[in-house]
PDB file of C-alpha atoms and ligand atoms in Angstrom:
ATOM      1  CA  UNK I  11     105.940 114.852 117.372  1.00 76.00           C
ATOM      2  CA  UNK I  12     106.318 115.635 113.626  1.00 90.00           C
ATOM      3  CA  UNK I  13     107.828 114.172 110.599  1.00 95.00           C
ATOM      4  CA  UNK I  14     109.997 115.835 107.964  1.00 97.00           C
ATOM      5  CA  UNK I  15     110.066 114.328 104.456  1.00 98.00           C
ATOM      6  CA  UNK I  16     112.489 115.486 101.559  1.00 98.00           C
ATOM      7  CA  UNK I  17     113.092 114.766  98.220  1.00 96.00           C
ATOM      8  CA  UNK I  18     114.790 116.258  95.257  1.00 94.00           C
ATOM      9  CA  UNK I  19     111.446 117.384  93.829  1.00 90.00           C
ATOM     10  CA  UNK I  20     107.822 115.688  93.053  1.00 85.00           C
ATOM     11  CA  UNK I  21     108.538 112.139  93.271  1.00 88.00           C
ATOM     12  CA  UNK I  22     108.363 112.084  97.195  1.00 93.00           C
ATOM     13  CA  UNK I  23     104.774 112.984  97.224  1.00 93.00           C
ATOM     14  CA  UNK I  24     103.931 109.398  96.608  1.00 91.00           C
ATOM     15  CA  UNK I  25     105.755 108.578 100.055  1.00 94.00           C
ATOM     16  CA  UNK I  26     103.944 111.411 101.613  1.00 96.00           C
ATOM     17  CA  UNK I  27     100.522 110.185 100.517  1.00 95.00           C
ATOM     18  CA  UNK I  28     101.312 106.726 101.697  1.00 94.00           C
ATOM     19  CA  UNK I  29     102.481 107.964 104.980  1.00 95.00           C
ATOM     20  CA  UNK I  30      98.990 110.018 105.471  1.00 94.00           C
ATOM     21  CA  UNK I  31      96.949 106.874 104.838  1.00 93.00           C
ATOM     22  CA  UNK I  32      98.159 105.517 108.247  1.00 92.00           C
ATOM     23  CA  UNK I  33      98.949 108.735 110.019  1.00 91.00           C
ATOM     24  CA  UNK I  34      96.204 111.331 109.084  1.00 91.00           C
ATOM     25  CA  UNK I  35      96.576 113.226 112.364  1.00 90.00           C
ATOM     26  CA  UNK I  36     100.703 113.710 112.212  1.00 91.00           C
ATOM     27  CA  UNK I  37     102.468 116.962 111.630  1.00 94.00           C
ATOM     28  CA  UNK I  38     104.257 116.408 108.129  1.00 95.00           C
ATOM     29  CA  UNK I  39     106.420 118.905 106.659  1.00 97.00           C
ATOM     30  CA  UNK I  40     107.838 118.224 103.182  1.00 97.00           C
ATOM     31  CA  UNK I  41     110.436 119.716 101.186  1.00 97.00           C
ATOM     32  CA  UNK I  42     110.708 119.339  97.519  1.00 96.00           C
ATOM     33  CA  UNK I  43     114.133 120.718  95.985  1.00 96.00           C
ATOM     34  CA  UNK I  44     112.755 121.659  92.861  1.00 93.00           C
ATOM     35  CA  UNK I  45     115.400 124.165  92.383  1.00 94.00           C
ATOM     36  CA  UNK I  46     118.320 121.658  92.132  1.00 95.00           C
ATOM     37  CA  UNK I  47     116.542 118.512  90.981  1.00 92.00           C
ATOM     38  CA  UNK I  48     117.971 115.999  89.504  1.00 93.00           C
ATOM     39  CA  UNK I  49     119.968 114.887  92.188  1.00 96.00           C
ATOM     40  CA  UNK I  50     120.516 111.538  90.371  1.00 94.00           C
ATOM     41  CA  UNK I  51     123.234 112.743  88.087  1.00 93.00           C
ATOM     42  CA  UNK I  52     125.474 114.739  90.757  1.00 96.00           C
ATOM     43  CA  UNK I  53     128.278 113.676  92.693  1.00 97.00           C
ATOM     44  CA  UNK I  54     128.471 112.008  96.194  1.00 97.00           C
ATOM     45  CA  UNK I  55     129.526 114.919  97.783  1.00 97.00           C
ATOM     46  CA  UNK I  56     126.963 117.094  96.375  1.00 97.00           C
ATOM     47  CA  UNK I  57     124.114 114.477  97.188  1.00 98.00           C
ATOM     48  CA  UNK I  58     125.227 114.444 100.799  1.00 98.00           C
ATOM     49  CA  UNK I  59     125.571 118.347 100.887  1.00 97.00           C
ATOM     50  CA  UNK I  60     122.058 118.986  99.558  1.00 97.00           C
ATOM     51  CA  UNK I  61     120.535 116.275 101.698  1.00 98.00           C
ATOM     52  CA  UNK I  62     121.996 117.854 104.699  1.00 97.00           C
ATOM     53  CA  UNK I  63     120.733 121.187 103.703  1.00 97.00           C
ATOM     54  CA  UNK I  64     117.248 119.940 103.143  1.00 98.00           C
ATOM     55  CA  UNK I  65     116.848 118.046 106.620  1.00 97.00           C
ATOM     56  CA  UNK I  66     118.567 120.963 108.437  1.00 97.00           C
ATOM     57  CA  UNK I  67     115.651 123.117 107.007  1.00 97.00           C
ATOM     58  CA  UNK I  68     113.067 120.868 108.342  1.00 97.00           C
ATOM     59  CA  UNK I  69     114.535 120.424 111.614  1.00 96.00           C
ATOM     60  CA  UNK I  70     115.434 124.126 112.377  1.00 94.00           C
ATOM     61  CA  UNK I  71     112.014 125.301 111.286  1.00 95.00           C
ATOM     62  CA  UNK I  72     109.794 122.375 112.193  1.00 94.00           C
ATOM     63  CA  UNK I  73     111.541 120.415 115.128  1.00 92.00           C
ATOM     64  CA  UNK I  74     110.943 117.416 113.244  1.00 94.00           C
ATOM     65  CA  UNK I  75     111.394 113.960 115.237  1.00 92.00           C
ATOM     66  CA  UNK I  76     111.845 111.728 112.209  1.00 95.00           C
ATOM     67  CA  UNK I  77     112.853 112.192 108.963  1.00 97.00           C
ATOM     68  CA  UNK I  78     111.956 110.513 105.779  1.00 97.00           C
ATOM     69  CA  UNK I  79     114.364 110.536 103.304  1.00 98.00           C
ATOM     70  CA  UNK I  80     111.990 110.155 100.288  1.00 97.00           C
ATOM     71  CA  UNK I  81     114.712 110.198  97.658  1.00 97.00           C
ATOM     72  CA  UNK I  82     116.537 107.035  96.381  1.00 97.00           C
ATOM     73  CA  UNK I  83     119.499 108.878  95.471  1.00 97.00           C
ATOM     74  CA  UNK I  84     119.707 110.657  98.784  1.00 98.00           C
ATOM     75  CA  UNK I  85     119.168 107.454 100.423  1.00 98.00           C
ATOM     76  CA  UNK I  86     121.852 105.656  98.840  1.00 98.00           C
ATOM     77  CA  UNK I  87     124.512 108.219  99.907  1.00 98.00           C
ATOM     78  CA  UNK I  88     123.322 110.179 102.851  1.00 98.00           C
ATOM     79  CA  UNK I  89     121.420 108.518 105.499  1.00 98.00           C
ATOM     80  CA  UNK I  90     124.559 107.618 107.896  1.00 97.00           C
ATOM     81  CA  UNK I  91     125.559 111.295 107.497  1.00 97.00           C
ATOM     82  CA  UNK I  92     121.989 112.506 108.182  1.00 98.00           C
ATOM     83  CA  UNK I  93     121.813 110.131 111.334  1.00 97.00           C
ATOM     84  CA  UNK I  94     124.952 111.553 112.843  1.00 96.00           C
ATOM     85  CA  UNK I  95     124.183 115.195 111.905  1.00 95.00           C
ATOM     86  CA  UNK I  96     120.531 115.472 112.985  1.00 94.00           C
ATOM     87  CA  UNK I  97     120.547 112.907 115.972  1.00 93.00           C
ATOM     88  CA  UNK I  98     116.865 111.676 115.291  1.00 94.00           C
ATOM     89  CA  UNK I  99     115.544 108.304 113.373  1.00 95.00           C
ATOM     90  CA  UNK I 100     116.126 108.708 109.852  1.00 97.00           C
ATOM     91  CA  UNK I 101     114.358 106.256 107.612  1.00 97.00           C
ATOM     92  CA  UNK I 102     115.209 105.556 103.998  1.00 97.00           C
ATOM     93  CA  UNK I 103     113.380 104.230 101.087  1.00 97.00           C
ATOM     94  CA  UNK I 104     115.900 101.444 100.184  1.00 97.00           C
ATOM     95  CA  UNK I 105     115.044  99.089 103.009  1.00 96.00           C
ATOM     96  CA  UNK I 106     111.334  99.348 102.730  1.00 96.00           C
ATOM     97  CA  UNK I 107     111.463  98.384  98.819  1.00 96.00           C
ATOM     98  CA  UNK I 108     114.021  95.608  99.217  1.00 97.00           C
ATOM     99  CA  UNK I 109     111.916  94.113 102.173  1.00 96.00           C
ATOM    100  CA  UNK I 110     108.841  94.044 100.049  1.00 96.00           C
ATOM    101  CA  UNK I 111     110.454  92.901  97.058  1.00 97.00           C
ATOM    102  CA  UNK I 112     111.690  89.910  98.856  1.00 97.00           C
ATOM    103  CA  UNK I 113     108.479  89.108 100.226  1.00 96.00           C
ATOM    104  CA  UNK I 114     106.785  89.089  96.845  1.00 97.00           C
ATOM    105  CA  UNK I 115     109.245  87.469  94.427  1.00 98.00           C
ATOM    106  CA  UNK I 116     109.028  83.828  93.931  1.00 97.00           C
ATOM    107  CA  UNK I 117     112.069  83.294  91.887  1.00 97.00           C
ATOM    108  CA  UNK I 118     114.360  85.777  93.785  1.00 97.00           C
ATOM    109  CA  UNK I 119     115.273  87.201  90.472  1.00 98.00           C
ATOM    110  CA  UNK I 120     114.691  90.708  91.027  1.00 98.00           C
ATOM    111  CA  UNK I 121     115.403  93.815  88.899  1.00 98.00           C
ATOM    112  CA  UNK I 122     116.246  97.269  89.970  1.00 98.00           C
ATOM    113  CA  UNK I 123     115.972 100.516  88.456  1.00 98.00           C
ATOM    114  CA  UNK I 124     116.844 103.969  89.616  1.00 97.00           C
ATOM    115  CA  UNK I 125     118.979 107.007  88.913  1.00 96.00           C
ATOM    116  CA  UNK I 126     122.574 106.712  87.789  1.00 96.00           C
ATOM    117  CA  UNK I 127     123.840 107.558  91.105  1.00 96.00           C
ATOM    118  CA  UNK I 128     121.248 104.988  92.795  1.00 97.00           C
ATOM    119  CA  UNK I 129     122.647 101.915  90.743  1.00 98.00           C
ATOM    120  CA  UNK I 130     126.318 103.151  90.950  1.00 97.00           C
ATOM    121  CA  UNK I 131     125.850 103.169  94.521  1.00 97.00           C
ATOM    122  CA  UNK I 132     124.991  99.464  94.656  1.00 98.00           C
ATOM    123  CA  UNK I 133     122.526 100.227  97.706  1.00 98.00           C
ATOM    124  CA  UNK I 134     119.969  98.132  96.556  1.00 98.00           C
ATOM    125  CA  UNK I 135     122.170  95.213  94.931  1.00 98.00           C
ATOM    126  CA  UNK I 136     124.263  94.709  98.208  1.00 98.00           C
ATOM    127  CA  UNK I 137     120.985  94.557 100.329  1.00 98.00           C
ATOM    128  CA  UNK I 138     119.497  92.185  97.693  1.00 98.00           C
ATOM    129  CA  UNK I 139     122.196  89.779  97.362  1.00 98.00           C
ATOM    130  CA  UNK I 140     122.812  89.770 101.059  1.00 97.00           C
ATOM    131  CA  UNK I 141     119.629  88.234 101.339  1.00 97.00           C
ATOM    132  CA  UNK I 142     120.125  85.645  98.664  1.00 97.00           C
ATOM    133  CA  UNK I 143     118.453  87.303  95.444  1.00 98.00           C
ATOM    134  CA  UNK I 144     119.802  87.396  92.147  1.00 98.00           C
ATOM    135  CA  UNK I 145     119.788  91.192  91.059  1.00 98.00           C
ATOM    136  CA  UNK I 146     119.408  92.726  87.678  1.00 98.00           C
ATOM    137  CA  UNK I 147     120.133  96.392  87.668  1.00 98.00           C
ATOM    138  CA  UNK I 148     119.646  99.315  85.413  1.00 98.00           C
ATOM    139  CA  UNK I 149     120.028 102.981  85.586  1.00 98.00           C
ATOM    140  CA  UNK I 150     116.771 104.786  83.664  1.00 98.00           C
ATOM    141  CA  UNK I 151     117.854 108.663  83.457  1.00 95.00           C
ATOM    142  CA  UNK I 152     115.167 109.477  80.943  1.00 95.00           C
ATOM    143  CA  UNK I 153     112.350 108.555  83.146  1.00 95.00           C
ATOM    144  CA  UNK I 154     112.853 111.488  85.349  1.00 90.00           C
ATOM    145  CA  UNK I 155     112.305 114.007  82.755  1.00 89.00           C
ATOM    146  CA  UNK I 156     109.424 112.103  81.132  1.00 91.00           C
ATOM    147  CA  UNK I 157     107.637 112.233  84.492  1.00 88.00           C
ATOM    148  CA  UNK I 158     108.662 115.964  85.132  1.00 80.00           C
ATOM    149  CA  UNK I 159     107.096 116.844  81.829  1.00 83.00           C
ATOM    150  CA  UNK I 160     104.040 114.887  82.576  1.00 84.00           C
ATOM    151  CA  UNK I 161     104.627 112.211  79.849  1.00 91.00           C
ATOM    152  CA  UNK I 162     103.721 109.210  82.035  1.00 91.00           C
ATOM    153  CA  UNK I 163     101.549 107.617  79.263  1.00 94.00           C
ATOM    154  CA  UNK I 164     101.906 107.168  75.570  1.00 96.00           C
ATOM    155  CA  UNK I 165     103.656 105.665  72.710  1.00 97.00           C
ATOM    156  CA  UNK I 166     107.275 107.543  73.542  1.00 96.00           C
ATOM    157  CA  UNK I 167     107.050 106.488  77.035  1.00 98.00           C
ATOM    158  CA  UNK I 168     106.431 102.808  76.041  1.00 98.00           C
ATOM    159  CA  UNK I 169     109.200 102.961  73.665  1.00 98.00           C
ATOM    160  CA  UNK I 170     111.906 104.403  76.375  1.00 98.00           C
ATOM    161  CA  UNK I 171     110.549 101.840  79.045  1.00 98.00           C
ATOM    162  CA  UNK I 172     111.209  98.988  76.775  1.00 98.00           C
ATOM    163  CA  UNK I 173     114.330 100.377  75.600  1.00 98.00           C
ATOM    164  CA  UNK I 174     115.587 100.263  79.263  1.00 98.00           C
ATOM    165  CA  UNK I 175     113.862  97.326  80.449  1.00 98.00           C
ATOM    166  CA  UNK I 176     113.940  94.582  78.277  1.00 98.00           C
ATOM    167  CA  UNK I 177     117.399  93.618  78.683  1.00 97.00           C
ATOM    168  CA  UNK I 178     116.749  92.979  82.481  1.00 98.00           C
ATOM    169  CA  UNK I 179     113.298  91.420  81.522  1.00 98.00           C
ATOM    170  CA  UNK I 180     114.849  88.755  79.384  1.00 98.00           C
ATOM    171  CA  UNK I 181     116.982  87.681  82.377  1.00 97.00           C
ATOM    172  CA  UNK I 182     113.817  86.404  83.823  1.00 97.00           C
ATOM    173  CA  UNK I 183     113.006  88.683  86.508  1.00 98.00           C
ATOM    174  CA  UNK I 184     109.403  88.296  88.176  1.00 98.00           C
ATOM    175  CA  UNK I 185     109.804  91.171  90.465  1.00 98.00           C
ATOM    176  CA  UNK I 186     110.891  94.929  89.597  1.00 98.00           C
ATOM    177  CA  UNK I 187     111.833  97.616  92.198  1.00 98.00           C
ATOM    178  CA  UNK I 188     111.259 100.972  91.226  1.00 97.00           C
ATOM    179  CA  UNK I 189     114.204 102.555  92.902  1.00 97.00           C
ATOM    180  CA  UNK I 190     113.522 106.118  92.282  1.00 96.00           C
ATOM    181  CA  UNK I 191     110.729 108.193  93.482  1.00 91.00           C
ATOM    182  CA  UNK I 192     109.629 109.460  90.077  1.00 90.00           C
ATOM    183  CA  UNK I 193     109.169 105.916  88.584  1.00 94.00           C
ATOM    184  CA  UNK I 194     105.810 104.901  90.525  1.00 92.00           C
ATOM    185  CA  UNK I 195     104.110 107.358  88.258  1.00 90.00           C
ATOM    186  CA  UNK I 196     105.108 105.122  85.110  1.00 95.00           C
ATOM    187  CA  UNK I 197     103.791 101.748  86.567  1.00 95.00           C
ATOM    188  CA  UNK I 198     100.988 101.850  84.809  1.00 96.00           C
ATOM    189  CA  UNK I 199     102.621 101.602  81.410  1.00 98.00           C
ATOM    190  CA  UNK I 200     105.376  99.253  82.676  1.00 98.00           C
ATOM    191  CA  UNK I 201     102.692  96.994  83.438  1.00 98.00           C
ATOM    192  CA  UNK I 202     100.799  97.455  79.987  1.00 97.00           C
ATOM    193  CA  UNK I 203     104.238  96.035  78.595  1.00 98.00           C
ATOM    194  CA  UNK I 204     104.920  93.398  81.169  1.00 98.00           C
ATOM    195  CA  UNK I 205     101.707  92.646  83.022  1.00 98.00           C
ATOM    196  CA  UNK I 206     102.924  89.493  84.944  1.00 97.00           C
ATOM    197  CA  UNK I 207     105.946  91.703  87.114  1.00 98.00           C
ATOM    198  CA  UNK I 208     105.530  92.522  90.726  1.00 98.00           C
ATOM    199  CA  UNK I 209     106.177  96.203  90.651  1.00 98.00           C
ATOM    200  CA  UNK I 210     107.416  97.505  93.944  1.00 97.00           C
ATOM    201  CA  UNK I 211     108.503 100.615  95.767  1.00 92.00           C
ATOM    202  CA  UNK I 212     108.965 101.660  99.178  1.00 91.00           C
ATOM    203  CA  UNK I 213     105.439 103.005  99.724  1.00 91.00           C
ATOM    204  CA  UNK I 214     104.043  99.347 100.193  1.00 88.00           C
ATOM    205  CA  UNK I 215     106.010  99.017 103.545  1.00 91.00           C
ATOM    206  CA  UNK I 216     107.254 102.381 104.695  1.00 95.00           C
ATOM    207  CA  UNK I 217     104.533 102.687 107.214  1.00 95.00           C
ATOM    208  CA  UNK I 218     105.805  99.540 108.935  1.00 93.00           C
ATOM    209  CA  UNK I 219     109.370 101.528 109.673  1.00 94.00           C
ATOM    210  CA  UNK I 220     107.425 104.739 110.871  1.00 93.00           C
ATOM    211  CA  UNK I 221     105.646 102.366 113.246  1.00 91.00           C
ATOM    212  CA  UNK I 222     108.829 100.667 114.692  1.00 87.00           C
ATOM    213  CA  UNK I 223     109.928 103.907 116.045  1.00 78.00           C
ATOM    214  CA  UNK I 224     106.856 103.985 118.408  1.00 60.00           C
ATOM    215  CA  UNK I 225     106.669 107.780 118.170  1.00 63.00           C
ATOM    216  CA  UNK I 226     103.506 109.459 118.940  1.00 63.00           C
ATOM    217  CA  UNK I 227     101.980 110.754 115.790  1.00 62.00           C
ATOM    218  CA  UNK I 228      98.410 111.762 117.009  1.00 62.00           C
ATOM    219  CA  UNK I 229      98.954 115.753 116.279  1.00 70.00           C
ATOM    220  CA  UNK I 230      97.013 118.379 114.838  1.00 77.00           C
ATOM    221  CA  UNK I 231      97.399 117.435 110.977  1.00 84.00           C
ATOM    222  CA  UNK I 232      99.737 120.461 110.578  1.00 92.00           C
ATOM    223  CA  UNK I 233     100.778 119.712 107.415  1.00 96.00           C
ATOM    224  CA  UNK I 234     102.653 121.775 104.661  1.00 97.00           C
ATOM    225  CA  UNK I 235     104.641 121.451 101.278  1.00 97.00           C
ATOM    226  CA  UNK I 236     107.577 123.397 100.515  1.00 97.00           C
ATOM    227  CA  UNK I 237     109.358 123.663  97.284  1.00 96.00           C
ATOM    228  CA  UNK I 238     112.630 125.713  96.432  1.00 96.00           C
ATOM    229  CA  UNK I 239     111.562 127.031  93.128  1.00 94.00           C
ATOM    230  CA  UNK I 240     108.572 127.145  90.891  1.00 89.00           C
ATOM    231  CA  UNK I 241     107.899 123.807  89.059  1.00 83.00           C
ATOM    232  CA  UNK I 242     104.661 123.562  87.117  1.00 81.00           C
ATOM    233  CA  UNK I 243     104.752 119.616  86.891  1.00 81.00           C
ATOM    234  CA  UNK I 244     104.923 119.836  90.775  1.00 84.00           C
ATOM    235  CA  UNK I 245     101.584 121.460  90.910  1.00 87.00           C
ATOM    236  CA  UNK I 246      99.932 119.210  88.812  1.00 85.00           C
ATOM    237  CA  UNK I 247     101.069 116.139  90.830  1.00 86.00           C
ATOM    238  CA  UNK I 248     100.540 117.930  93.987  1.00 91.00           C
ATOM    239  CA  UNK I 249      97.103 118.711  93.031  1.00 90.00           C
ATOM    240  CA  UNK I 250      96.418 115.225  92.047  1.00 87.00           C
ATOM    241  CA  UNK I 251      97.863 113.465  95.138  1.00 90.00           C
ATOM    242  CA  UNK I 252      97.428 115.832  97.812  1.00 95.00           C
ATOM    243  CA  UNK I 253      95.262 118.704  96.947  1.00 95.00           C
ATOM    244  CA  UNK I 254      94.212 119.728 100.630  1.00 94.00           C
ATOM    245  CA  UNK I 255      97.860 120.407 101.832  1.00 96.00           C
ATOM    246  CA  UNK I 256      99.091 123.819 101.485  1.00 96.00           C
ATOM    247  CA  UNK I 257     101.943 124.628  99.441  1.00 95.00           C
ATOM    248  CA  UNK I 258     104.672 127.467  99.771  1.00 95.00           C
ATOM    249  CA  UNK I 259     107.720 128.365  97.860  1.00 95.00           C
ATOM    250  CA  UNK I 260     110.982 128.625 100.055  1.00 94.00           C
ATOM    251  CA  UNK I 261     113.947 130.715  98.852  1.00 92.00           C
ATOM    252  CA  UNK I 262     117.094 128.516  98.126  1.00 89.00           C
ATOM    253  CA  UNK I 263     119.272 131.049 100.209  1.00 86.00           C
ATOM    254  CA  UNK I 264     117.155 129.647 103.230  1.00 87.00           C
ATOM    255  CA  UNK I 265     118.357 126.105 102.528  1.00 89.00           C
ATOM    256  CA  UNK I 266     121.823 126.564 101.387  1.00 84.00           C
ATOM    257  CA  UNK I 267     123.307 127.178 105.106  1.00 74.00           C
ATOM    258  CA  UNK I 268     126.190 124.811 104.792  1.00 67.00           C
TER     259      UNK I 268
HETATM  260  N1  DGL A 311     114.015 111.647  93.628  1.00 87.76           N
HETATM  261  C1  DGL A 311     115.158 110.882  92.881  1.00 87.76           C
HETATM  262  C2  DGL A 311     115.362 109.649  93.378  1.00 87.76           C
HETATM  263  O1  DGL A 311     114.379 109.029  93.854  1.00 87.76           O
HETATM  264  C3  DGL A 311     114.750 110.895  91.526  1.00 87.76           C
HETATM  265  C4  DGL A 311     115.151 112.321  91.108  1.00 87.76           C
HETATM  266  C5  DGL A 311     116.421 112.868  90.940  1.00 87.76           C
HETATM  267  O2  DGL A 311     117.343 112.209  89.989  1.00 87.76           O
HETATM  268  O3  DGL A 311     116.588 113.864  91.748  1.00 87.76           O
HETATM  269  O4  DGL A 311     116.463 109.059  93.191  1.00 87.76           O
END
């Protein structure tokens, strides 16, 4: 049994690390589509096509039995298509984040931030509202290049965080969902500005979702990370989070098969 994980780039490594904590022996194959990041400003059709291509690469090459869509943008648009196409269980990162936010929020006034495409899709808003929460959402497109450039701390970063978030903070939210896999890297600075916030993302609860599928994950720790293009920031984050996992570049032509 093996798990496939994909993201548009580096952010999904935080999800990979969270999964390893509970499933250290699992066979896990990660694809970061660094050649085509960001997905968050693309059309629905393009996001679905890219997602299908990433998932197909993992299925064909590693016969994965479980797919984790470690990208909020892809999770917002492509999950149903991926399920139909691959015929294996597919776990998104929206449901785990929402579940945890509902657990920790006392006021049920919940903020959600993400890429333009994620916020436009309404994926978080619909799920939260269905569960009785009042939702305040905001796209934060500059957060992705900040993280990609390694600017996760400092004055400029704090200014941009404040510029985006103050408006939803003023609505009285007590919980903020980081609806983009890059954003957990800005958590420290967000908390410096707003220390009373509950900050949540999918990594808090994603392993419960994996356990629900009761797949056998006792394997040989055969784990590998693939990227579709050189990305200096990817190496930095990878070495920080998962230094022991081997990394390989894969040609985009091997991915673009649809
Ligand atoms: N990984 C994407 C997400 O979680 C963020 C980066 C992008 O725009 O591709 O939405």
